[in-house]
GROMACS .gro file of C-alpha atoms in nm:
model
  276
    1MET     CA    1   6.288  11.886   4.273
    2THR     CA    2   6.406  12.276   4.212
    3GLY     CA    3   6.151  12.495   4.406
    4ALA     CA    4   5.987  12.198   4.568
    5PRO     CA    5   5.687  12.283   4.765
    6THR     CA    6   5.736  12.325   5.127
    7ILE     CA    7   5.615  11.983   5.287
    8THR     CA    8   5.363  12.010   5.565
    9ARG     CA    9   5.373  11.836   5.872
   10ALA     CA   10   5.225  11.471   5.887
   11GLY     CA   11   4.862  11.542   5.987
   12ASP     CA   12   4.854  11.921   5.852
   13SER     CA   13   4.638  11.771   5.558
   14GLY     CA   14   4.365  11.577   5.718
   15VAL     CA   15   4.392  11.359   5.414
   16VAL     CA   16   4.398  10.985   5.463
   17SER     CA   17   4.490  10.749   5.126
   18LEU     CA   18   4.413  10.414   5.078
   19ASP     CA   19   4.664  10.397   4.720
   20TYR     CA   20   5.060  10.432   4.711
   21GLY     CA   21   5.030  10.611   4.447
   22LEU     CA   22   4.806  10.888   4.533
   23ALA     CA   23   5.037  10.955   4.841
   24SER     CA   24   5.312  10.946   4.654
   25THR     CA   25   5.156  11.225   4.423
   26MET     CA   26   5.042  11.429   4.738
   27LEU     CA   27   5.465  11.416   4.878
   28ALA     CA   28   5.514  11.569   4.533
   29VAL     CA   29   5.334  11.831   4.595
   30GLY     CA   30   5.456  11.913   4.917
   31SER     CA   31   5.160  11.784   5.171
   32VAL     CA   32   5.164  11.481   5.393
   33PRO     CA   33   4.860  11.242   5.429
   34ARG     CA   34   4.744  11.163   5.816
   35ALA     CA   35   4.751  10.810   5.727
   36ILE     CA   36   4.761  10.553   5.456
   37ALA     CA   37   4.654  10.214   5.418
   38ALA     CA   38   4.949   9.916   5.444
   39LEU     CA   39   5.212  10.199   5.571
   40ARG     CA   40   5.460   9.856   5.698
   41ASN     CA   41   5.451   9.752   5.346
   42TRP     CA   42   5.558  10.119   5.201
   43PRO     CA   43   5.922  10.062   5.250
   44GLU     CA   44   5.925   9.736   5.031
   45TRP     CA   45   5.662   9.839   4.752
   46VAL     CA   46   5.723  10.247   4.696
   47VAL     CA   47   6.089  10.262   4.812
   48GLU     CA   48   6.073  10.629   4.734
   49PRO     CA   49   6.023  10.893   4.832
   50ALA     CA   50   6.016  10.764   5.199
   51MET     CA   51   5.698  10.820   5.390
   52PRO     CA   52   5.789  11.102   5.664
   53PRO     CA   53   5.732  11.025   5.977
   54GLY     CA   54   5.440  11.072   6.146
   55VAL     CA   55   5.168  10.928   5.947
   56VAL     CA   56   4.946  10.677   6.056
   57ASP     CA   57   4.855  10.311   5.932
   58ILE     CA   58   4.526  10.220   5.840
   59GLY     CA   59   4.593   9.864   5.805
   60THR     CA   60   4.539   9.718   5.478
   61THR     CA   61   4.246   9.807   5.214
   62SER     CA   62   4.098   9.418   5.259
   63GLU     CA   63   4.144   9.503   5.672
   64ILE     CA   64   4.064   9.897   5.714
   65ASN     CA   65   4.074   9.983   6.065
   66LEU     CA   66   3.764  10.223   6.031
   67GLU     CA   67   3.730  10.259   6.455
   68VAL     CA   68   4.128  10.465   6.409
   69LEU     CA   69   4.000  10.624   6.120
   70THR     CA   70   3.713  10.757   6.244
   71SER     CA   71   3.987  10.855   6.541
   72LEU     CA   72   4.185  11.038   6.320
   73ARG     CA   73   3.924  11.295   6.170
   74PRO     CA   74   4.024  11.325   5.868
   75SER     CA   75   3.883  11.560   5.593
   76LEU     CA   76   3.875  11.379   5.277
   77ILE     CA   77   3.990  10.996   5.158
   78LEU     CA   78   4.121  10.933   4.874
   79SER     CA   79   4.069  10.635   4.685
   80THR     CA   80   4.052  10.467   4.374
   81PRO     CA   81   3.763  10.247   4.121
   82PHE     CA   82   3.908   9.891   4.316
   83LEU     CA   83   3.839  10.024   4.624
   84ALA     CA   84   3.517  10.124   4.561
   85ALA     CA   85   3.307   9.842   4.799
   86LEU     CA   86   3.473  10.033   5.106
   87ASP     CA   87   3.308  10.343   4.959
   88ASP     CA   88   2.941  10.355   5.157
   89LYS     CA   89   3.123  10.263   5.514
   90LEU     CA   90   3.434  10.542   5.395
   91ALA     CA   91   3.191  10.772   5.365
   92ARG     CA   92   2.987  10.787   5.659
   93ILE     CA   93   3.332  10.871   5.776
   94ALA     CA   94   3.469  11.120   5.553
   95PRO     CA   95   3.380  11.245   5.251
   96VAL     CA   96   3.536  11.000   4.955
   97GLU     CA   97   3.730  11.116   4.599
   98THR     CA   98   3.795  10.823   4.402
   99PHE     CA   99   4.111  10.887   4.155
  100THR     CA  100   4.119  10.643   3.825
  101VAL     CA  101   4.496  10.622   3.677
  102TYR     CA  102   4.416  10.261   3.622
  103ALA     CA  103   4.129  10.144   3.320
  104GLU     CA  104   4.045  10.061   3.002
  105ASN     CA  105   4.097  10.277   2.713
  106GLY     CA  106   4.360  10.519   2.830
  107ASP     CA  107   4.733  10.571   2.918
  108ALA     CA  108   4.836  10.558   3.274
  109LEU     CA  109   5.086  10.797   3.248
  110ASP     CA  110   4.854  11.036   3.105
  111ARG     CA  111   4.557  10.950   3.337
  112SER     CA  112   4.813  11.023   3.585
  113TYR     CA  113   4.923  11.373   3.544
  114ALA     CA  114   4.518  11.460   3.459
  115GLU     CA  115   4.462  11.307   3.833
  116THR     CA  116   4.750  11.487   4.010
  117LEU     CA  117   4.602  11.820   3.891
  118ARG     CA  118   4.306  11.688   4.055
  119LEU     CA  119   4.428  11.634   4.342
  120GLY     CA  120   4.645  11.930   4.311
  121ALA     CA  121   4.341  12.137   4.330
  122MET     CA  122   4.109  11.956   4.571
  123ILE     CA  123   4.418  11.968   4.860
  124GLY     CA  124   4.498  12.367   4.824
  125ARG     CA  125   4.860  12.265   4.602
  126ARG     CA  126   4.683  12.340   4.244
  127GLN     CA  127   4.990  12.589   4.167
  128GLU     CA  128   5.292  12.290   4.300
  129ALA     CA  129   5.065  12.006   4.123
  130GLU     CA  130   5.151  12.238   3.809
  131ALA     CA  131   5.557  12.318   3.894
  132PHE     CA  132   5.619  11.916   3.972
  133LEU     CA  133   5.443  11.826   3.648
  134ALA     CA  134   5.687  12.090   3.473
  135HIS     CA  135   5.966  11.913   3.684
  136ALA     CA  136   5.880  11.611   3.537
  137ASP     CA  137   5.797  11.697   3.169
  138ALA     CA  138   6.208  11.838   3.205
  139ARG     CA  139   6.290  11.523   3.380
  140PHE     CA  140   6.126  11.349   3.101
  141GLY     CA  141   6.330  11.520   2.856
  142GLN     CA  142   6.699  11.498   3.005
  143LEU     CA  143   6.619  11.155   3.019
  144ARG     CA  144   6.493  11.130   2.656
  145GLU     CA  145   6.797  11.274   2.543
  146ARG     CA  146   7.014  11.051   2.726
  147ALA     CA  147   6.874  10.754   2.622
  148ARG     CA  148   6.843  10.934   2.249
  149SER     CA  149   7.282  10.961   2.242
  150LEU     CA  150   7.308  10.573   2.345
  151SER     CA  151   7.119  10.455   2.048
  152ALA     CA  152   6.981  10.152   2.255
  153PRO     CA  153   6.842   9.878   2.130
  154PRO     CA  154   6.489   9.714   2.238
  155VAL     CA  155   6.438   9.669   2.580
  156ALA     CA  156   6.197   9.425   2.774
  157VAL     CA  157   6.065   9.454   3.128
  158ILE     CA  158   6.021   9.172   3.319
  159ASN     CA  159   5.954   9.051   3.691
  160PHE     CA  160   5.935   8.652   3.751
  161ILE     CA  161   5.655   8.486   3.907
  162ASP     CA  162   5.907   8.150   3.945
  163GLN     CA  163   6.136   7.954   3.788
  164ARG     CA  164   5.903   7.940   3.469
  165HIS     CA  165   5.669   8.221   3.424
  166ALA     CA  166   5.740   8.605   3.435
  167ARG     CA  167   5.490   8.938   3.394
  168ILE     CA  168   5.662   9.129   3.120
  169TYR     CA  169   5.571   9.489   3.053
  170GLY     CA  170   5.433   9.709   2.812
  171GLY     CA  171   5.121   9.842   2.620
  172PRO     CA  172   4.934  10.108   2.826
  173GLY     CA  173   5.063  10.095   3.159
  174LEU     CA  174   5.314  10.291   3.417
  175TYR     CA  175   5.609  10.152   3.281
  176GLY     CA  176   5.550  10.121   2.891
  177GLY     CA  177   5.433  10.514   2.897
  178ALA     CA  178   5.774  10.562   3.055
  179MET     CA  179   5.971  10.392   2.831
  180ARG     CA  180   5.801  10.585   2.534
  181ARG     CA  181   5.775  10.899   2.673
  182ILE     CA  182   6.170  10.889   2.696
  183GLY     CA  183   6.195  10.748   2.362
  184LEU     CA  184   6.314  10.349   2.426
  185GLU     CA  185   6.170  10.062   2.225
  186ASN     CA  186   5.991   9.792   2.422
  187ALA     CA  187   6.104   9.503   2.282
  188TRP     CA  188   5.744   9.310   2.377
  189LYS     CA  189   5.524   9.358   2.110
  190GLY     CA  190   5.223   9.183   2.275
  191GLU     CA  191   4.943   9.205   2.454
  192ALA     CA  192   4.930   9.357   2.770
  193SER     CA  193   4.655   9.481   3.024
  194TYR     CA  194   4.565   9.824   3.115
  195TRP     CA  195   4.777   9.735   3.401
  196GLY     CA  196   5.069   9.747   3.161
  197PHE     CA  197   5.187   9.361   3.192
  198GLN     CA  198   5.077   9.023   3.102
  199THR     CA  199   5.198   8.716   3.198
  200ILE     CA  200   5.421   8.507   2.999
  201GLY     CA  201   5.580   8.164   2.992
  202LEU     CA  202   5.997   8.226   3.026
  203GLU     CA  203   5.973   8.048   2.699
  204GLN     CA  204   5.802   8.315   2.542
  205LEU     CA  205   6.111   8.585   2.580
  206ALA     CA  206   6.252   8.326   2.270
  207GLU     CA  207   6.029   8.531   2.078
  208LEU     CA  208   6.194   8.886   2.146
  209ASP     CA  209   6.471   9.057   1.900
  210GLU     CA  210   6.825   8.888   1.942
  211GLU     CA  211   6.939   9.238   2.071
  212THR     CA  212   6.729   9.310   2.305
  213HIS     CA  213   6.847   9.430   2.655
  214LEU     CA  214   6.641   9.241   2.962
  215VAL     CA  215   6.566   9.433   3.233
  216VAL     CA  216   6.418   9.256   3.559
  217VAL     CA  217   6.283   9.458   3.794
  218SER     CA  218   6.352   9.406   4.173
  219PRO     CA  219   6.223   9.190   4.401
  220LEU     CA  220   6.316   8.861   4.270
  221PHE     CA  221   6.079   8.632   4.346
  222PRO     CA  222   6.244   8.321   4.476
  223PRO     CA  223   6.532   8.506   4.578
  224ASP     CA  224   6.794   8.258   4.350
  225VAL     CA  225   6.573   8.266   4.073
  226LEU     CA  226   6.848   8.398   3.849
  227THR     CA  227   7.092   8.141   4.011
  228ARG     CA  228   6.884   7.894   3.906
  229LEU     CA  229   6.755   7.933   3.585
  230SER     CA  230   7.141   7.962   3.520
  231GLU     CA  231   7.102   7.618   3.516
  232SER     CA  232   6.805   7.598   3.216
  233PRO     CA  233   6.901   7.533   2.900
  234LEU     CA  234   6.632   7.744   2.842
  235TRP     CA  235   6.717   8.053   2.991
  236THR     CA  236   7.088   8.004   2.929
  237SER     CA  237   7.026   8.013   2.523
  238LEU     CA  238   6.834   8.380   2.517
  239PRO     CA  239   7.140   8.568   2.337
  240PHE     CA  240   7.020   8.909   2.526
  241VAL     CA  241   7.067   8.684   2.850
  242ARG     CA  242   7.435   8.551   2.720
  243ARG     CA  243   7.491   8.857   2.630
  244ARG     CA  244   7.395   9.124   2.960
  245ILE     CA  245   7.066   9.154   3.197
  246SER     CA  246   7.006   9.424   3.432
  247VAL     CA  247   6.888   9.409   3.725
  248VAL     CA  248   6.707   9.718   3.916
  249PRO     CA  249   6.555   9.839   4.287
  250GLY     CA  250   6.148   9.812   4.249
  251VAL     CA  251   5.957  10.055   4.153
  252LEU     CA  252   5.539  10.048   4.208
  253MET     CA  253   5.428   9.951   3.889
  254PHE     CA  254   5.067  10.076   3.979
  255GLY     CA  255   5.212  10.420   4.083
  256MET     CA  256   5.169  10.806   3.949
  257VAL     CA  257   5.384  11.015   3.769
  258GLN     CA  258   5.650  11.005   4.060
  259GLU     CA  259   5.713  10.638   3.966
  260ALA     CA  260   5.699  10.650   3.593
  261LEU     CA  261   6.001  10.918   3.615
  262ARG     CA  262   6.177  10.671   3.887
  263PHE     CA  263   6.145  10.428   3.631
  264ALA     CA  264   6.287  10.585   3.360
  265THR     CA  265   6.615  10.707   3.538
  266LEU     CA  266   6.669  10.359   3.687
  267MET     CA  267   6.630  10.235   3.284
  268VAL     CA  268   6.859  10.518   3.124
  269ASP     CA  269   7.103  10.465   3.416
  270VAL     CA  270   7.132  10.106   3.347
  271LEU     CA  271   7.148  10.164   2.977
  272GLU     CA  272   7.437  10.371   3.035
  273THR     CA  273   7.637  10.123   3.233
  274ALA     CA  274   7.603   9.893   3.003
  275ALA     CA  275   7.659  10.113   2.702
  276ARG     CA  276   8.055  10.184   2.861
   0.00000   0.00000   0.00000
């Protein structure tokens, strides 16, 4: 981004993150975590931004390597309410700060903005956090203008669980918030958890507006699911399936502002491609 903050070297911050969204936000404000949980899976689930070299992997959140974590002598451990069971053990090593993005009675993207400012202040990057969010606002505004010029149809965003079931996104989750921010109509009017999705049978897609643009978020599971579904009378009877389906790369669905911005960019890109 223009005027991007100087990135610290890995470990300069002394901060350990147990959450991908918080680690990504650290990068956005120019600070590299000393260590994160499940580093090996970062390229698959977060994809972008890449994690700089030198960051330590402390194991999964279900099996934190406390010995390695202790040896790093962190100054701060970033966590979420869903890892509260670890707090007592972690607090013996370093102060633990909990950030809440996904919870009842709130919008994940709005909470991501607030928690970005709190994190920035906590790690001495308040000005950088403010600059990052100003940049995000400007980018969302640009994407909104691009989307408006397309007169885009309603959009449904799914990823497959298997050949019969999918998660469909909306409600207060990150994907739904990003779509609202750029003015896209979500074709899914049903319920969604505060995580931002509802599990449905594929037959429920027949309830969507016939003009719906269906967007499938990778990774595809099983990998040949679209090929197999091409032999399904139910699937091939859906008007929007016959017309066009777009597939976009994976975006961390439980992320924060960076991930919402990346998702919104991918959405506008595929809608522009479809409009050509």
